[in-house]
Coordinates of C-alpha atoms in Angstrom, one line a residue:
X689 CA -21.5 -14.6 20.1
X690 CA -20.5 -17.2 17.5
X691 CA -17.5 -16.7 16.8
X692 CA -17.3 -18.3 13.1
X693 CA -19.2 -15.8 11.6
X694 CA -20.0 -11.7 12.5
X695 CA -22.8 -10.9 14.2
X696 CA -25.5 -9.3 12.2
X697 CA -25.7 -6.4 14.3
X698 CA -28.5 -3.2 14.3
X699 CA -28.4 -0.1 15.1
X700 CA -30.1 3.4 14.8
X701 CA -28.9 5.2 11.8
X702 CA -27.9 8.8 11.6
X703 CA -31.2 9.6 10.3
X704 CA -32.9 7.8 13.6
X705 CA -34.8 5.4 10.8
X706 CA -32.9 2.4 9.7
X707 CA -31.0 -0.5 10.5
X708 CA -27.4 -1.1 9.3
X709 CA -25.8 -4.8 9.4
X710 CA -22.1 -6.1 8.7
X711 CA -22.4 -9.6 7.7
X712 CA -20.9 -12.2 5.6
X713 CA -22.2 -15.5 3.7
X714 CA -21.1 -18.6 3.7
X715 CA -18.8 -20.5 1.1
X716 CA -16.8 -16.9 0.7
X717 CA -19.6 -14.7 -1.0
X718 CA -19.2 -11.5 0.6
X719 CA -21.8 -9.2 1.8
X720 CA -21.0 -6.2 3.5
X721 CA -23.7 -3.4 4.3
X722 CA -24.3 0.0 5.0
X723 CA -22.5 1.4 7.4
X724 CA -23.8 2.8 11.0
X725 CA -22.0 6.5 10.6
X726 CA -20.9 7.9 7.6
X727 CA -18.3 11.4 8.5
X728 CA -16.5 13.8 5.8
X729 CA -12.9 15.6 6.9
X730 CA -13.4 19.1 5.4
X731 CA -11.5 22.2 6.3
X732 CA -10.5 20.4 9.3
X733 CA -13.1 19.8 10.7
X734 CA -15.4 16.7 10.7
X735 CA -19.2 16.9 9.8
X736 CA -21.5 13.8 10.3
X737 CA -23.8 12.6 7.0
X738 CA -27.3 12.2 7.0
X739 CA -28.8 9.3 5.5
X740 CA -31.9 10.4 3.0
X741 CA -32.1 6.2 2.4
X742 CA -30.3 2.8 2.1
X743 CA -27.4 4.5 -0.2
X744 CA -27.2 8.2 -0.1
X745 CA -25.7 10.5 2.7
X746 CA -25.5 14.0 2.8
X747 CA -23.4 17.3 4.4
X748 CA -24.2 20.1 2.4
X749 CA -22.9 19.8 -1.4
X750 CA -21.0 16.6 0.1
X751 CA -22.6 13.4 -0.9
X752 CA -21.7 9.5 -0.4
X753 CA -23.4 7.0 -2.3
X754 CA -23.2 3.2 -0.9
X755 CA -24.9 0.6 -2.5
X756 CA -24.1 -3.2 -2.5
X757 CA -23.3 -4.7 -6.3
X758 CA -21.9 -8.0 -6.6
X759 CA -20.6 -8.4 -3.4
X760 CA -18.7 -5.2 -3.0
X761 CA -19.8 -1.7 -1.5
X762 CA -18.8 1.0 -3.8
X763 CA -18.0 4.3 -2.5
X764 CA -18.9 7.1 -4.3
X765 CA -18.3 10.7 -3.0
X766 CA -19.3 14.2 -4.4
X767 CA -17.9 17.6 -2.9
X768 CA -19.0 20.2 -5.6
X769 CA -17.8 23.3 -3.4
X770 CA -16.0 22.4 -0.4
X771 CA -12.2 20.5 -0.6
X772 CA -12.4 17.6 0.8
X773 CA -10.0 15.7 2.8
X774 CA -11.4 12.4 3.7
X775 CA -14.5 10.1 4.3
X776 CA -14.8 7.7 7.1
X777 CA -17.3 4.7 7.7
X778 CA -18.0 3.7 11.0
X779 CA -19.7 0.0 11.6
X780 CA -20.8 -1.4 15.2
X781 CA -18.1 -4.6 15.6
X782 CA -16.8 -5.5 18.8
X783 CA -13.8 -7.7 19.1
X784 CA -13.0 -10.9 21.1
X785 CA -10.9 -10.1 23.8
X786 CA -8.6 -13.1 21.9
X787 CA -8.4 -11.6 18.5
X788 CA -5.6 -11.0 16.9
X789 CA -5.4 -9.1 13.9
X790 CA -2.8 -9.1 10.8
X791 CA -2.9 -5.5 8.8
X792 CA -0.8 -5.1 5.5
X793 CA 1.2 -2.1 5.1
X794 CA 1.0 1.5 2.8
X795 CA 4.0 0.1 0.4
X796 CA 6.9 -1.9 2.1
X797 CA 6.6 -3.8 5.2
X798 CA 9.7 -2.7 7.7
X799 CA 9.9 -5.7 10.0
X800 CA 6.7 -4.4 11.3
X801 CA 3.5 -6.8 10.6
X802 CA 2.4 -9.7 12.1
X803 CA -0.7 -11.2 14.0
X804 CA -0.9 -8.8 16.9
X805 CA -3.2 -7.5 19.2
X806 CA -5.8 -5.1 17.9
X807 CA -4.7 -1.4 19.3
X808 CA -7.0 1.3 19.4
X809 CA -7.0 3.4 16.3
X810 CA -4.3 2.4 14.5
X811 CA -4.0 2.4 10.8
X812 CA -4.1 -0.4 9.1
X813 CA -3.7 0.1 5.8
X814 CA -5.9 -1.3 2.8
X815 CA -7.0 -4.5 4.3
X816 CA -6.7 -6.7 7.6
X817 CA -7.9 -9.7 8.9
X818 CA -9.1 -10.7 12.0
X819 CA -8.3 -14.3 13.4
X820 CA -9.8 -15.8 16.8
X821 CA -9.7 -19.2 17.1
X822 CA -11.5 -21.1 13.8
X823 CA -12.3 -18.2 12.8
X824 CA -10.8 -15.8 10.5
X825 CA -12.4 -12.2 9.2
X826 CA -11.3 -10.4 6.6
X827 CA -11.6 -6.2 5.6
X828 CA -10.6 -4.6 2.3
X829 CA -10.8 -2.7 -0.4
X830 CA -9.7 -3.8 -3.8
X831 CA -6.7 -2.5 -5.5
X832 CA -6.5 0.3 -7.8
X833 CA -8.7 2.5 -4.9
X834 CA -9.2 5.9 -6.0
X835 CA -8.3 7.1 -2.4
X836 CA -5.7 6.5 0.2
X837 CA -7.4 3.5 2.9
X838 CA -6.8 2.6 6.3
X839 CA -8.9 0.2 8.9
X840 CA -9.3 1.0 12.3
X841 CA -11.0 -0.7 15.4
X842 CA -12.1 1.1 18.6
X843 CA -14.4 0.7 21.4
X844 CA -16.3 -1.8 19.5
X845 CA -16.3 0.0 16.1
X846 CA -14.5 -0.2 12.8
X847 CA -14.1 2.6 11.1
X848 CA -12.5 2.8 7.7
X849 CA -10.8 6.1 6.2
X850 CA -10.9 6.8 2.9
X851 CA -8.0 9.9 2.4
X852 CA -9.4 11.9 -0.3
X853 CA -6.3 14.5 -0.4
X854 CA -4.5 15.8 -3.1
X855 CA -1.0 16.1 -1.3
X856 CA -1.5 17.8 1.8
X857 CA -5.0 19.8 0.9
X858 CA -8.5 19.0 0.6
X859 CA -8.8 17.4 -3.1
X860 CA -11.1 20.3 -5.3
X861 CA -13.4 17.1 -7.1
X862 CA -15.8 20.1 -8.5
X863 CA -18.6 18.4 -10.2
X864 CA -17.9 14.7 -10.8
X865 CA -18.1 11.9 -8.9
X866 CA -14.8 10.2 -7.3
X867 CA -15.0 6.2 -7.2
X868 CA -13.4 6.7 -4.0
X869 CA -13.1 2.3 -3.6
X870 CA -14.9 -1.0 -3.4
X871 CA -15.3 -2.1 0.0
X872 CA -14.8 -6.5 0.1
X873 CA -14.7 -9.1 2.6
X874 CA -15.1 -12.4 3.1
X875 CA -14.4 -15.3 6.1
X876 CA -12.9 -18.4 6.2
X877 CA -14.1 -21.7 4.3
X878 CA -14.9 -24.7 6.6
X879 CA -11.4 -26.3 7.3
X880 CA -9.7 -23.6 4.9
X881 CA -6.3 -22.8 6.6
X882 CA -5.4 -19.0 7.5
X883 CA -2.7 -18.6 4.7
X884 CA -5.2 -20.1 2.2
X885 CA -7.8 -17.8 3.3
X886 CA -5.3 -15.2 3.0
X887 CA -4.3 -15.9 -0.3
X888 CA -7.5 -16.0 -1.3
X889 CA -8.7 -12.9 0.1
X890 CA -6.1 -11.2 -2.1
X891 CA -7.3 -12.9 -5.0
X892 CA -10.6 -11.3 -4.5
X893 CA -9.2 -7.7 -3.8
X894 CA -7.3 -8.2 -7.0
X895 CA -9.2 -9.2 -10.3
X896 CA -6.6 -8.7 -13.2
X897 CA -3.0 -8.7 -12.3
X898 CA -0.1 -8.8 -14.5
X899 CA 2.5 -11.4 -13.7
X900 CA 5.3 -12.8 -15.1
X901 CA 5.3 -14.9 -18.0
X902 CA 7.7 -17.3 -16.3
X903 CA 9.2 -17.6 -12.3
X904 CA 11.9 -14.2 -12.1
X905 CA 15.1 -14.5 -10.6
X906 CA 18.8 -13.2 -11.0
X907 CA 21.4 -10.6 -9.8
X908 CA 21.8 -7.2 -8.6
X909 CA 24.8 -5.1 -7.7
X910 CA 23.6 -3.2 -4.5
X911 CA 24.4 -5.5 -2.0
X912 CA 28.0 -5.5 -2.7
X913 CA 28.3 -2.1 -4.6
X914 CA 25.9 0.1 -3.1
X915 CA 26.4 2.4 -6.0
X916 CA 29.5 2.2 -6.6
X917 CA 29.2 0.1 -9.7
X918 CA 30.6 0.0 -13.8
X919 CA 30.4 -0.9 -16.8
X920 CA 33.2 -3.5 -16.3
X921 CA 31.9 -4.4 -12.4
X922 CA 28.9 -5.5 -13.9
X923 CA 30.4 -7.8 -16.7
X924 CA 32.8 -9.3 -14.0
X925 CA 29.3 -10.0 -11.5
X926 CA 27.0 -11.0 -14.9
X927 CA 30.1 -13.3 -15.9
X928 CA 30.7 -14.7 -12.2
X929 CA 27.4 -16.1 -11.9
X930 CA 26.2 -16.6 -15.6
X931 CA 28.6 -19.4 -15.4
X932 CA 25.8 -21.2 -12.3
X933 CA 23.0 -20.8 -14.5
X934 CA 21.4 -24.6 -15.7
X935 CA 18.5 -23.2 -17.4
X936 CA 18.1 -22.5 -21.0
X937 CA 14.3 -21.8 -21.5
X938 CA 14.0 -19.5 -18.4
X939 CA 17.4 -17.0 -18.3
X940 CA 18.1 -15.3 -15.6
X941 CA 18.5 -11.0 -15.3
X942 CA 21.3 -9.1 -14.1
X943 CA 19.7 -5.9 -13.0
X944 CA 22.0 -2.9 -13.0
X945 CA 21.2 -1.1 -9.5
X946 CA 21.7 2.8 -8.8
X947 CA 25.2 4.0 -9.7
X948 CA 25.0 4.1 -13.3
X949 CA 23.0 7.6 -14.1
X950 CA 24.4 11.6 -15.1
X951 CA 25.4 12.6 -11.7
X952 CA 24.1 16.7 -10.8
X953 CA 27.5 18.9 -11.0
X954 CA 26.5 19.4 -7.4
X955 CA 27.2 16.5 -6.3
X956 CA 29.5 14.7 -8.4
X957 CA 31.2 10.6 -8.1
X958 CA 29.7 8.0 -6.1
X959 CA 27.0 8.2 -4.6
X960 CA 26.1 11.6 -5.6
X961 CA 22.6 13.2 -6.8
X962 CA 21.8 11.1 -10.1
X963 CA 19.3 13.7 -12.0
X964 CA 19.0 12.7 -15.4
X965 CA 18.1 9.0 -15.8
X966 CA 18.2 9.1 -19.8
X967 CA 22.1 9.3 -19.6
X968 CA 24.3 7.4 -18.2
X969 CA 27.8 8.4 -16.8
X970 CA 31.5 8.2 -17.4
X971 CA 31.7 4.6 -15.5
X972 CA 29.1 2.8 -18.2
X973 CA 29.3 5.2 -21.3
X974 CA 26.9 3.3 -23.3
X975 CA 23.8 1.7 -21.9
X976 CA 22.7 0.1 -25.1
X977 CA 26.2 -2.0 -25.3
X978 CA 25.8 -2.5 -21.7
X979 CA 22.7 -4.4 -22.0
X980 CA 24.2 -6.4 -25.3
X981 CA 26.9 -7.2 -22.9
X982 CA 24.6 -8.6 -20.7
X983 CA 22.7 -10.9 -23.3
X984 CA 25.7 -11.9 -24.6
X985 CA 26.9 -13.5 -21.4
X986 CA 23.3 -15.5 -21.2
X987 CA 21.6 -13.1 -19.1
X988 CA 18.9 -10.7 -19.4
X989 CA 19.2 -7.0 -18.8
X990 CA 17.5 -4.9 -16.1
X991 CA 17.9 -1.5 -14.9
X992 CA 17.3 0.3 -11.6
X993 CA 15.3 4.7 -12.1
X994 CA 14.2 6.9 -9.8
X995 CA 11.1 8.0 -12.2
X996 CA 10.7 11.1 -10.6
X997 CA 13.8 12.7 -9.9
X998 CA 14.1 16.2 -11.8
X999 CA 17.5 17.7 -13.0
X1000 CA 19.7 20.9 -10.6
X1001 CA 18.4 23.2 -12.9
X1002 CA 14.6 22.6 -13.8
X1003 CA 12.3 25.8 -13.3
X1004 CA 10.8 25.5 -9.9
X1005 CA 7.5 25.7 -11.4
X1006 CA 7.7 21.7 -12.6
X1007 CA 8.8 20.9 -9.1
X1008 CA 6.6 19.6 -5.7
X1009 CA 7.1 22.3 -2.9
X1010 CA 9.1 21.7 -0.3
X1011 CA 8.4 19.7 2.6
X1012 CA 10.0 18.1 5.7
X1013 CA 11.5 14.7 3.9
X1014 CA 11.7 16.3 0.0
X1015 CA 13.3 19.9 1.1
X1016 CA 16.6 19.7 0.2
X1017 CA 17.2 22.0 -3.1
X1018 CA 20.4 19.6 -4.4
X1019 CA 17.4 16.9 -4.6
X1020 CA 14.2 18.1 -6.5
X1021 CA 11.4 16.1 -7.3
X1022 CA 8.9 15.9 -10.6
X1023 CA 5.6 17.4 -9.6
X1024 CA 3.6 14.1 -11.4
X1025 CA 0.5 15.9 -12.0
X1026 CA 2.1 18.3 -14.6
X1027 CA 2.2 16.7 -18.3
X1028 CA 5.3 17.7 -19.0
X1029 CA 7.2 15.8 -16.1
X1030 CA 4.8 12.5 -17.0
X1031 CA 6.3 12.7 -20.6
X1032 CA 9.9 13.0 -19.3
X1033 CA 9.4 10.0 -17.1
X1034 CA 7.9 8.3 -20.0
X1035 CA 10.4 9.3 -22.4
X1036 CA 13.4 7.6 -20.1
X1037 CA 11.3 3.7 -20.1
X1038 CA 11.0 4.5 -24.2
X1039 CA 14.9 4.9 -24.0
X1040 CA 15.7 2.1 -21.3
X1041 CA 13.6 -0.3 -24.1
X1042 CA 15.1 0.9 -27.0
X1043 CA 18.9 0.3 -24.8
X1044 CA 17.8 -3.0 -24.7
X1045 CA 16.5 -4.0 -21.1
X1046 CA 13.9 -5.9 -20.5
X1047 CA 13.0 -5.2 -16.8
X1048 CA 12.8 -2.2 -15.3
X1049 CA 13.0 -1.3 -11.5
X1050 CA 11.7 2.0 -10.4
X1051 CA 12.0 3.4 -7.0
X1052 CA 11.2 6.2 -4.6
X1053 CA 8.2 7.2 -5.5
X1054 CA 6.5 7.2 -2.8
X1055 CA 8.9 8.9 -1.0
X1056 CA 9.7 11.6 -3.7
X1057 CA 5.7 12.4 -3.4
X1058 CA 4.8 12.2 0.2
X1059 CA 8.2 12.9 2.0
X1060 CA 7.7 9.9 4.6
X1061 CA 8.7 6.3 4.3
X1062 CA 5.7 3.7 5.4
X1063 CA 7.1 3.3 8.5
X1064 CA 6.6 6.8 9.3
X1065 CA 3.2 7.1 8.1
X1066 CA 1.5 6.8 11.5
X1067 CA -0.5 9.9 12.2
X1068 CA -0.4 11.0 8.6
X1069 CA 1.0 9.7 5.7
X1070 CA 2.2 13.1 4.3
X1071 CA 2.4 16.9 5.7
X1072 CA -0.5 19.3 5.6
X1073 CA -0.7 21.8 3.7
X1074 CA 0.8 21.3 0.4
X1075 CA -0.4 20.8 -2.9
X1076 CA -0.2 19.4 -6.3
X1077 CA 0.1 22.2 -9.4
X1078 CA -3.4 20.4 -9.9
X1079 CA -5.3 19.8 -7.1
X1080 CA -8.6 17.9 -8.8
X1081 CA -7.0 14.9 -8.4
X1082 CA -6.6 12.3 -5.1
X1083 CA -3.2 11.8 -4.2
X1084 CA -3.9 8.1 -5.4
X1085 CA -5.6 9.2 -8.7
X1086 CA -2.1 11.8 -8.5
X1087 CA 0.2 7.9 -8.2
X1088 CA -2.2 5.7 -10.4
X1089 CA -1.8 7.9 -13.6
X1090 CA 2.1 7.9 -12.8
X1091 CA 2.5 4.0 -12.2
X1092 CA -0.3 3.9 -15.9
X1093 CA 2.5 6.1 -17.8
X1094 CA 5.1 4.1 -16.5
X1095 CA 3.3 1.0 -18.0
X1096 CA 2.5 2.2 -20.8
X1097 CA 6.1 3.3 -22.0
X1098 CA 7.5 0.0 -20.3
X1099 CA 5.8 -1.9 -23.0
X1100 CA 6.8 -5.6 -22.5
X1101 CA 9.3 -4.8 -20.1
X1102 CA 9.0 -6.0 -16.8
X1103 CA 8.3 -3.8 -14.1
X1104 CA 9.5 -3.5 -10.1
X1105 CA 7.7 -1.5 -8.3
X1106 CA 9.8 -0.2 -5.1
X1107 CA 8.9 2.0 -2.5
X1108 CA 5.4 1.8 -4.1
X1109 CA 1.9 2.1 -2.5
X1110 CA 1.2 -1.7 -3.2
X1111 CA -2.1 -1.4 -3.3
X1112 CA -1.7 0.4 -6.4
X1113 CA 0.7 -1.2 -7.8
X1114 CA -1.3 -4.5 -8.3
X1115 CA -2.7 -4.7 -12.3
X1116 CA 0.0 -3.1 -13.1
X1117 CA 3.9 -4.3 -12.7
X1118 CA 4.5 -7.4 -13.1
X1119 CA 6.6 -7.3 -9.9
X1120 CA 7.0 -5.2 -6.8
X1121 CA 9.3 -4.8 -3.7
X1122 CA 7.1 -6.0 -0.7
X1123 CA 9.9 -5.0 2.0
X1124 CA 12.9 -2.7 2.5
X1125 CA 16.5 -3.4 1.7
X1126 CA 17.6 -6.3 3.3
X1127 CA 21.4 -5.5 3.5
X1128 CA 25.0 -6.7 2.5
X1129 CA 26.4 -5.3 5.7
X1130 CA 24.4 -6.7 8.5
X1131 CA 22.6 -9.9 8.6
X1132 CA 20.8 -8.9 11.6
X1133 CA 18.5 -5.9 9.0
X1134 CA 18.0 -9.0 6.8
X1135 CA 16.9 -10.9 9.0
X1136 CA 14.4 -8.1 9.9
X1137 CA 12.8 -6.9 6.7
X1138 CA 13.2 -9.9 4.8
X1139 CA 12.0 -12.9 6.8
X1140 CA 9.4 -10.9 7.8
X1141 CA 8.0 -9.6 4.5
X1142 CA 8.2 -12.9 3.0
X1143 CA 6.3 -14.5 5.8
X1144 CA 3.4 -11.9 5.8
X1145 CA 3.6 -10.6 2.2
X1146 CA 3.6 -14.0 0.6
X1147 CA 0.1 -15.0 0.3
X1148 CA -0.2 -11.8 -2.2
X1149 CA 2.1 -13.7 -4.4
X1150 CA 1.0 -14.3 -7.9
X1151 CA -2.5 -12.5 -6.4
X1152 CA -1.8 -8.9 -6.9
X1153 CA 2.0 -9.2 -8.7
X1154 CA 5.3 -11.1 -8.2
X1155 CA 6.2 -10.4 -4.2
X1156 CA 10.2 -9.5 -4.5
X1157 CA 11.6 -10.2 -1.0
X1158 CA 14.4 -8.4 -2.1
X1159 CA 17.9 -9.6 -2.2
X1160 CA 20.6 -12.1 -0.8
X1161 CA 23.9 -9.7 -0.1
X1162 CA 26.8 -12.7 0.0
X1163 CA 29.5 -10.9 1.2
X1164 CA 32.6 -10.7 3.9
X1165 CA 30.1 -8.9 6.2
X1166 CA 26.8 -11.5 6.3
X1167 CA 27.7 -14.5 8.0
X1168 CA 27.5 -17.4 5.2
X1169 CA 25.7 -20.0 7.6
X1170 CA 22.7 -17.3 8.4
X1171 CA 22.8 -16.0 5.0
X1172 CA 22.3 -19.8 3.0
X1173 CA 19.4 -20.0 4.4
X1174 CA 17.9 -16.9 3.8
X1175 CA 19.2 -17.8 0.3
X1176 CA 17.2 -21.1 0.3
X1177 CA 14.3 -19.9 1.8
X1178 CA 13.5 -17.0 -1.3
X1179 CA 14.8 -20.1 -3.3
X1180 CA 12.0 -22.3 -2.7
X1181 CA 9.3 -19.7 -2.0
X1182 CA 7.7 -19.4 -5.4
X1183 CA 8.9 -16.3 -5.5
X1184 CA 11.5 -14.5 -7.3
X1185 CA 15.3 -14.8 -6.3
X1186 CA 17.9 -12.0 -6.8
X1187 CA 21.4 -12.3 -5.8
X1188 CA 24.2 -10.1 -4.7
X1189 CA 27.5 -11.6 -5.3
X1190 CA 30.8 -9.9 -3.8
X1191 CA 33.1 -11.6 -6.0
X1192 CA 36.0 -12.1 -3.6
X1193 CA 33.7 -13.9 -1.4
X1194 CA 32.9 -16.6 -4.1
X1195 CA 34.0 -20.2 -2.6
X1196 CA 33.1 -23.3 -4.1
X1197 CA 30.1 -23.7 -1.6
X1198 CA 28.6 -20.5 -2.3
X1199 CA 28.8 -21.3 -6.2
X1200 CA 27.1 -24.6 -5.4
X1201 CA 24.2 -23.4 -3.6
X1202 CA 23.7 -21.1 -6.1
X1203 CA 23.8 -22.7 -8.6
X1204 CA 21.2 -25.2 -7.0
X1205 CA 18.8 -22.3 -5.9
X1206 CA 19.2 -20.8 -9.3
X1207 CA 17.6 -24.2 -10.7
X1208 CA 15.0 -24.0 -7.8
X1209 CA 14.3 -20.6 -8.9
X1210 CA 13.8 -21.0 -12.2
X1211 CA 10.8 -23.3 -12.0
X1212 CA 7.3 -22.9 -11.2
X1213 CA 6.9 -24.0 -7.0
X1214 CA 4.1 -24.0 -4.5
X1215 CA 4.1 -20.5 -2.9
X1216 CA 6.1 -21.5 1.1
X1217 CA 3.9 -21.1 3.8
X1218 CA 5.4 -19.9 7.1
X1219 CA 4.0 -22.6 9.8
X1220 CA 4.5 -20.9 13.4
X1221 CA 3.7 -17.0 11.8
X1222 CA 0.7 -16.8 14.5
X1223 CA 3.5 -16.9 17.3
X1224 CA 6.6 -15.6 15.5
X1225 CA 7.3 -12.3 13.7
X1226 CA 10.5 -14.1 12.0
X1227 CA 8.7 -17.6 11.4
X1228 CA 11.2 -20.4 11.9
X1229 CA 9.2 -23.4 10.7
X1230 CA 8.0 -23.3 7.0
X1231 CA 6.8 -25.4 4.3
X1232 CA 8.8 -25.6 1.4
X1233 CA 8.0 -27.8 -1.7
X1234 CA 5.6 -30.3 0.4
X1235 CA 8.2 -30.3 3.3
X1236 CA 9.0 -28.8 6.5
X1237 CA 11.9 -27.0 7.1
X1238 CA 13.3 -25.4 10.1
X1239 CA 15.4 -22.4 9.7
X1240 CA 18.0 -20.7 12.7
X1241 CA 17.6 -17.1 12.1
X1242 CA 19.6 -15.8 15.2

């Protein structure tokens, strides 16, 4: 077998007639074809297709349509009568014995990707790509799928899922026709190195992101605050660091984190249940002068929702059913699918831009709708069983029209995604949250979720949206000499910075370096490339604005 290219490999199809190939050009055309076994997950049970041609297969009133356009496979999938829970494609493809494989992940990363051994059956979700040697692979879908996807190899196939749920129930698609996704791939160019290929690949999943009009950086609150935040905390942190700030044609933000919403009477004070995000409570009073605050000090304002959080007292019928992960009753969550909910959610971006703010960061969407984190997504990525109010619609057709009605309300503000299917997210926030909290308490979770995302995550940069690392949390309880360089490494990334700054921790080195990393950060940079990321899960050796650096993680 050569291994710089796939082999072009036959088989017998499930009709006993035809030959099915996986193969890919040269100079990064992509060609994928038909697959060898096309299944549908209905009722729970799986039923095999049968292939009338080259592009239709058949189970009953279930029908897949595959044929090749442009270099892409579109999937297209009808189930007049029966619900239906997922397709899966099955190609012949064995694996070298040396391969290693890099998946990406359903929304955050959690310390959890790098170039590993392939293991049998497990999820990868959205794309991966498969390295041995010269060589490099790579499997996706483009962004904005119409359905849920995951890769898979085992004994010498891959298989890729395509979840056609709505919530935990077969999705009722009646008589149209779901544009379940567009299958893409592509290899390696001659003497094109693995992060270029990488980045690249993205590029080709993704054909019209939204991205920032100029490099993002600033501050944040929750590393220091963790919610317990005001009106006058912020002005002292916005103040603090306004003051390191060099450039005047790029401004920073100052992004007000969770603390700042109508607590529930349930649970009232820090850290309690924050239900109505179109108010804010007795610590900030007024939003609107918040955010003029803000300017005023040379910064730019940005806020932190939870889009989908629903108020202690909202009739049960506008609310998701319970499940293990969204069943406590002090916590209810917007069913999105209901018009209703979408115009509240819509109605609280019209307010945040009318306050003033000019980014937005919304979180725990995911969550709020499938009750699991990513890292929990393993078997399943939700519970069986429940269901939307309407149940026409895929769970991702369910997220994409929430993340469009965000959009659309956010206008020209800038948009985080966090805790967001990122797959989804791309085309449309300018900006999204490719790892989970890095911390202000221990440097050992930073170390964890953020070296890790940025080193694995980065070559989506500026390819399917802004890749937020997250944050720096300089405080008492990070070591400053592990934490600096964390600091410098999101610094000169090419990616955007954000800072949390305990202000009793402010010495005159850590105003210096951030002062310098602000300047970094505010100017356009080649996007770092992790150098030793085939061998380390935490790379150590990068390179940073045309140089190499080393960095001691611990």
């Amino acid at each position: 077998m050569n291994r710089r290219h796939f082999l072009q490999l036959s088989g017998t199809s499930v009709a006993g007639v035809m030959l099915s190939k996986l193969t890919f050009a040269q100079g990064g055309k992509q060609l994928i074809e038909i697959p060898d076994e096309v299944w549908a997950l209905s009722g729970g049970e799986w039923h095999q297709l049968k292939a009338s041609n080259q592009a239709n297969y058949t189970y009953q009133d279930i029908k897949v349509t595959l044929q090749h356009s442009n270099g892409v496979l579109p999937v297209l999938v009808q189930s007049i009568t029966q619900p239906l829970q997922a397709i899966r494609l099955f190609w012949k493809h064995p694996v070298p014995a040396t391969a290693k494989v890099l998946p990406d992940h359903w929304e955050r990363t959690y310390g959890d990707i790098y170039w590993q051994t392939p293991t049998d059956n497990k999820k990868m979700p959205w794309y991966f790509i498969q390295h041995d040697g010269d060589s490099a692979n790579c499997f996706g879908v483009k962004t904005g799928a119409n359905t849920i996807c995951d890769w898979s190899l085992d004994n010498g196939k891959l298989a890729l899922t395509l979840d056609t749920r709505s919530g935990g129930v077969g999705v009722q698609l009646g008589s149209r026709t779901l544009h379940a996704a567009d299958i893409i791939t592509t290899k390696n160019r001659p003497g094109e190195k693995l992060f270029a290929t990488h980045q690249r690949f993205c590029k080709l999943m993704c054909d019209k992101p939204i991205l920032p009009k100029q490099p993002v950086y600033g501050i944040n609150d929750w590393y220091f605050a963790y919610g317990n935040n005001s009106y006058d905390l912020i002005l002292q942190h916005t103040s603090m660091l306004s003051e390191l700030v060099s450039s005047t044609d790029n401004r920073p933000f100052s992004v007000i984190d969770a603390g700042w919403a109508q607590y529930s009477p349930y649970l009232p004070g820090d850290g309690g249940w924050a239900d109505d995000f179109s108010k804010p409570n007795d610590k900030f009073k007024d939003m609107h002068k918040m955010a003029g605050a803000i300017q005023k000090l040379g910064m730019r304002p940005g806020l932190w929702t939870r889009a989908l959080c629903a108020k202690y007292n909202d009739p049960k019928n506008l609310l998701l059913p319970s499940i293990p992960g969204r069943d406590d009753p002090k916590q209810p969550v917007l069913d999105p699918t209901i018009a209703e909910n979408l115009d509240r959610v819509k109605n609280n971006f019209t307010i945040y831009r009318q306050w003033g703010y000019e980014l937005v960061k919304h979180d725990y969407s995911t969550y709020d709708i499938m009750g699991k984190w990513g890292l929990d997504m393993k078997s399943d990525i939700t519970t069986n069983g429940w269901r939307f109010s309407d149940n026409t619609k895929t769970t991702a057709e369910v997220v994409l029209n929430l993340y469009k009605a965000i959009r659309e309300a956010a206008g020209d503000m800038y948009l985080i995604g966090c805790n967001t299917f990122g797959h989804l997210s791309a085309g449309l926030f300018e900006l999204n949250r490719i790892g989970d909290d890095t911390s202000g308490k221990e440097w050992a979770r930073t170390r964890k979720m953020g070296v890790n995302t940025m080193a694995f995550r980065l070559p989506q940069h500026n390819r399917f949206y802004a890749v937020d690392g997250d944050c720096v949390g300089v405080t008492k309880d990070v070591p400053w000499e592990k934490n600096k360089q964390w600091m410098q490494l999101l610094a000169e990334s090419g990616a955007p910075l954000f800072i949390s700054a305990q202000p009793d921790v402010m010495g005159a080195e850590q105003k210096q370096l951030i002062k310098q990393s602000f300047a970094q950060a505010a100017k356009v940079q080649p996007v770092g490339e992790p150098l030793d990321w085939l061998t380390n899960q935490w790379p150590a050796k990068w390179k940073l604005n045309g140089r190499e650096v080393d960095f001691d993680w611990g």
